[in-house]
């Protein structure tokens, strides 16, 4: 419901799988809850383990999102550039075909 409400208001919504979050925080997508909590505590230099236990999961999700955002942005830019190049290439081919230089 939170994702739907955010999307309806035009807010960006991102999803990360549990294994993606675990891998981002611990280096292993199969890490257990204790390993995730330990790494969140270390990464954020917290004086103690986050409580309740779900707080560590929320922090791990935030860490994952922050670390993955630049990569996702670069991928989106690359996809956009590839689409532009493809459009340009198709337009050049069309012009060449019309000029009689290339047979379809």
Coordinates of N, CA and C in Angstrom, one line a residue:
X1 N 0.8 -1.2 0.0 CA 0.0 0.0 0.0 C 0.9 1.3 0.0
X2 N 2.0 1.2 0.7 CA 2.9 2.4 0.8 C 3.4 2.7 -0.6
X3 N 3.8 1.7 -1.4 CA 4.3 1.9 -2.7 C 3.3 2.4 -3.7
X4 N 2.1 1.9 -3.6 CA 1.0 2.4 -4.4 C 0.7 3.9 -4.1
X5 N 0.6 4.2 -2.8 CA 0.3 5.6 -2.4 C 1.4 6.5 -2.9
X6 N 2.7 6.1 -2.8 CA 3.8 6.9 -3.2 C 3.7 7.1 -4.7
X7 N 3.5 6.0 -5.5 CA 3.4 6.1 -6.9 C 2.3 7.0 -7.4
X8 N 1.1 6.9 -6.7 CA 0.0 7.8 -7.1 C 0.3 9.3 -6.9
X9 N 1.2 9.6 -6.0 CA 1.6 11.0 -5.7 C 2.8 11.4 -6.5
X10 N 3.2 10.5 -7.4 CA 4.4 10.8 -8.3 C 5.7 10.7 -7.6
X11 N 5.8 10.1 -6.5 CA 7.0 9.9 -5.8 C 7.7 8.6 -6.4
X12 N 9.1 8.7 -6.6 CA 9.8 7.5 -7.1 C 9.7 6.3 -6.1
X13 N 9.5 5.1 -6.7 CA 9.4 3.9 -5.9 C 10.4 2.9 -6.4
X14 N 11.2 2.4 -5.6 CA 12.2 1.4 -5.9 C 12.0 0.1 -5.1
X15 N 12.3 -1.0 -5.7 CA 12.2 -2.3 -5.0 C 13.6 -3.0 -5.0
X16 N 13.9 -3.6 -4.0 CA 15.1 -4.4 -3.9 C 14.8 -5.7 -3.3
X17 N 15.3 -6.8 -3.8 CA 15.0 -8.1 -3.3 C 15.8 -8.3 -2.0
X18 N 15.4 -9.3 -1.2 CA 16.1 -9.5 0.1 C 17.6 -9.9 -0.2
X19 N 17.8 -10.8 -1.2 CA 19.1 -11.2 -1.5 C 20.0 -10.1 -2.1
X20 N 19.4 -9.1 -2.8 CA 20.1 -7.9 -3.2 C 20.5 -7.1 -2.1
X21 N 19.7 -6.9 -1.1 CA 20.0 -6.1 0.1 C 21.1 -6.8 0.9
X22 N 20.9 -8.1 1.1 CA 21.9 -8.8 1.9 C 23.3 -8.8 1.2
X23 N 23.3 -8.9 -0.1 CA 24.6 -8.9 -0.9 C 25.2 -7.5 -0.8
X24 N 24.4 -6.5 -0.9 CA 24.9 -5.1 -0.8 C 25.6 -4.8 0.5
X25 N 25.0 -5.3 1.6 CA 25.4 -5.0 2.9 C 26.5 -6.0 3.4
X26 N 26.4 -7.3 3.1 CA 27.3 -8.3 3.7 C 28.3 -8.9 2.6
X27 N 27.9 -8.7 1.4 CA 28.7 -9.4 0.3 C 28.2 -10.7 -0.1
X28 N 27.2 -11.2 0.7 CA 26.6 -12.5 0.4 C 25.0 -12.3 0.4
X29 N 24.4 -12.8 -0.7 CA 23.0 -12.8 -0.8 C 22.3 -13.8 0.1
X30 N 23.1 -14.6 0.7 CA 22.5 -15.7 1.6 C 22.8 -15.4 3.1
X31 N 23.2 -14.2 3.4 CA 23.5 -13.8 4.8 C 22.3 -14.0 5.6
X32 N 22.5 -14.3 6.9 CA 21.4 -14.4 7.8 C 21.1 -13.1 8.5
X33 N 20.1 -13.0 9.3 CA 19.7 -11.7 9.9 C 20.8 -11.2 10.8
X34 N 21.4 -12.1 11.5 CA 22.5 -11.7 12.5 C 23.7 -11.0 11.7
X35 N 24.0 -11.6 10.5 CA 25.1 -11.1 9.7 C 24.8 -9.7 9.2
X36 N 23.5 -9.5 8.8 CA 23.1 -8.2 8.2 C 23.1 -7.2 9.4
X37 N 22.6 -7.6 10.5 CA 22.6 -6.6 11.7 C 24.0 -6.2 12.0
X38 N 24.9 -7.2 12.1 CA 26.3 -6.9 12.4 C 26.9 -6.0 11.4
X39 N 26.7 -6.2 10.1 CA 27.3 -5.3 9.1 C 26.7 -3.9 9.1
X40 N 25.4 -3.8 9.3 CA 24.7 -2.5 9.4 C 25.3 -1.7 10.6
X41 N 25.5 -2.4 11.7 CA 26.1 -1.8 12.9 C 27.5 -1.3 12.6
X42 N 28.3 -2.1 11.9 CA 29.7 -1.7 11.6 C 29.7 -0.6 10.5
X43 N 28.9 -0.8 9.4 CA 28.9 0.2 8.4 C 28.5 1.6 8.8
X44 N 27.5 1.6 9.7 CA 27.0 2.9 10.2 C 27.7 3.4 11.5
X45 N 28.7 2.6 11.9 CA 29.4 2.9 13.1 C 28.5 3.2 14.3
X46 N 27.5 2.3 14.5 CA 26.6 2.5 15.6 C 27.2 2.0 16.9
X47 N 26.8 2.6 18.0 CA 27.3 2.2 19.3 C 26.8 0.8 19.7
X48 N 25.6 0.4 19.1 CA 25.1 -0.9 19.5 C 24.2 -1.3 18.3
X49 N 23.7 -2.6 18.4 CA 22.9 -3.1 17.4 C 21.5 -2.4 17.4
X50 N 21.0 -2.1 16.2 CA 19.7 -1.4 16.1 C 18.6 -2.3 16.7
X51 N 17.7 -1.6 17.4 CA 16.5 -2.3 17.9 C 15.3 -1.5 17.5
X52 N 14.2 -2.2 17.3 CA 14.0 -3.6 17.2 C 14.8 -4.2 16.0
X53 N 14.7 -5.5 15.9 CA 15.5 -6.2 14.9 C 15.1 -5.7 13.5
X54 N 13.9 -5.4 13.2 CA 13.5 -4.9 11.9 C 14.1 -3.6 11.6
X55 N 14.6 -2.8 12.6 CA 15.3 -1.6 12.3 C 16.6 -1.8 11.5
X56 N 17.3 -2.9 11.8 CA 18.5 -3.3 11.0 C 18.1 -3.6 9.6
X57 N 17.0 -4.2 9.3 CA 16.5 -4.5 8.0 C 16.2 -3.2 7.2
X58 N 15.6 -2.3 7.9 CA 15.2 -1.0 7.2 C 16.5 -0.2 6.9
X59 N 17.5 -0.3 7.8 CA 18.7 0.4 7.5 C 19.5 -0.3 6.4
X60 N 19.5 -1.6 6.4 CA 20.1 -2.3 5.3 C 19.5 -2.0 4.0
X61 N 18.2 -1.9 3.9 CA 17.5 -1.5 2.7 C 18.0 -0.1 2.3
X62 N 18.1 0.8 3.2 CA 18.5 2.2 2.9 C 19.9 2.2 2.3
X63 N 20.8 1.4 3.0 CA 22.2 1.3 2.5 C 22.3 0.7 1.1
X64 N 21.5 -0.3 0.9 CA 21.5 -0.9 -0.5 C 21.0 0.1 -1.5
X65 N 20.0 0.8 -1.2 CA 19.4 1.8 -2.1 C 20.4 2.9 -2.4
X66 N 21.1 3.4 -1.4 CA 22.1 4.5 -1.6 C 23.2 4.0 -2.5
X67 N 23.7 2.8 -2.2 CA 24.8 2.2 -3.0 C 24.4 1.9 -4.4
X68 N 23.2 1.4 -4.6 CA 22.8 1.0 -5.9 C 22.3 2.1 -6.8
X69 N 21.8 3.2 -6.2 CA 21.3 4.3 -7.0 C 22.2 4.8 -8.1
X70 N 23.5 5.1 -7.8 CA 24.3 5.6 -8.9 C 24.4 4.6 -10.1
X71 N 24.5 3.3 -9.8 CA 24.5 2.3 -10.9 C 23.3 2.3 -11.7
X72 N 22.1 2.3 -11.0 CA 20.8 2.3 -11.7 C 20.7 3.6 -12.6
X73 N 21.2 4.7 -12.1 CA 21.2 5.9 -12.9 C 22.1 5.8 -14.1
X74 N 23.3 5.2 -14.0 CA 24.1 5.0 -15.1 C 23.5 4.1 -16.1
X75 N 22.9 3.0 -15.6 CA 22.2 2.1 -16.6 C 21.1 2.8 -17.3
X76 N 20.3 3.6 -16.6 CA 19.2 4.3 -17.3 C 19.8 5.3 -18.4
X77 N 20.8 6.0 -18.0 CA 21.5 6.9 -19.0 C 22.0 6.1 -20.2
X78 N 22.6 4.9 -20.0 CA 23.1 4.1 -21.1 C 22.0 3.6 -21.9
X79 N 20.9 3.2 -21.3 CA 19.8 2.7 -22.1 C 19.2 3.8 -23.0
X80 N 19.1 5.0 -22.4 CA 18.6 6.2 -23.1 C 19.5 6.5 -24.3
X81 N 20.8 6.5 -24.1 CA 21.8 6.8 -25.1 C 21.7 5.7 -26.2
X82 N 21.6 4.5 -25.8 CA 21.5 3.4 -26.8 C 20.2 3.6 -27.7
X83 N 19.1 4.0 -27.0 CA 17.9 4.2 -27.8 C 18.1 5.3 -28.8
X84 N 18.7 6.4 -28.4 CA 19.0 7.5 -29.3 C 19.9 7.1 -30.4
X85 N 20.9 6.3 -30.2 CA 21.8 5.8 -31.2 C 21.0 4.9 -32.2
X86 N 20.1 4.1 -31.7 CA 19.3 3.2 -32.5 C 18.4 4.0 -33.4
X87 N 17.8 5.1 -32.9 CA 16.9 5.9 -33.7 C 17.7 6.6 -34.8
X88 N 18.8 7.1 -34.4 CA 19.7 7.8 -35.4 C 20.1 6.8 -36.5
X89 N 20.5 5.6 -36.1 CA 20.9 4.6 -37.1 C 19.8 4.2 -38.0
X90 N 18.6 4.0 -37.4 CA 17.4 3.7 -38.3 C 17.1 4.8 -39.2
X91 N 17.2 6.0 -38.8 CA 16.9 7.2 -39.7 C 17.9 7.2 -40.8
X92 N 19.2 7.0 -40.5 CA 20.2 7.0 -41.6 C 19.9 5.9 -42.6
X93 N 19.5 4.7 -42.1 CA 19.2 3.6 -43.0 C 18.0 4.0 -43.9
X94 N 17.0 4.6 -43.3 CA 15.8 5.0 -44.1 C 16.2 6.0 -45.2
X95 N 17.0 6.9 -44.8 CA 17.5 7.9 -45.8 C 18.3 7.2 -46.9
X96 N 19.1 6.3 -46.6 CA 20.0 5.6 -47.6 C 19.1 4.8 -48.5
X97 N 18.1 4.1 -47.9 CA 17.1 3.3 -48.7 C 16.4 4.2 -49.7
X98 N 15.9 5.4 -49.2 CA 15.2 6.3 -50.1 C 16.0 6.8 -51.2
X99 N 17.3 7.0 -50.9 CA 18.2 7.5 -51.9 C 18.7 6.4 -52.9
X100 N 18.2 5.2 -52.6 CA 18.5 4.1 -53.5 C 19.9 3.4 -53.2
X101 N 20.5 3.8 -52.1 CA 21.8 3.2 -51.8 C 21.8 1.9 -51.2
X102 N 20.7 1.5 -50.6 CA 20.6 0.2 -49.9 C 19.2 -0.4 -50.2
X103 N 19.3 -1.7 -50.5 CA 18.0 -2.5 -50.7 C 17.5 -3.1 -49.4
X104 N 16.2 -3.0 -49.2 CA 15.6 -3.5 -48.0 C 15.6 -5.0 -48.0

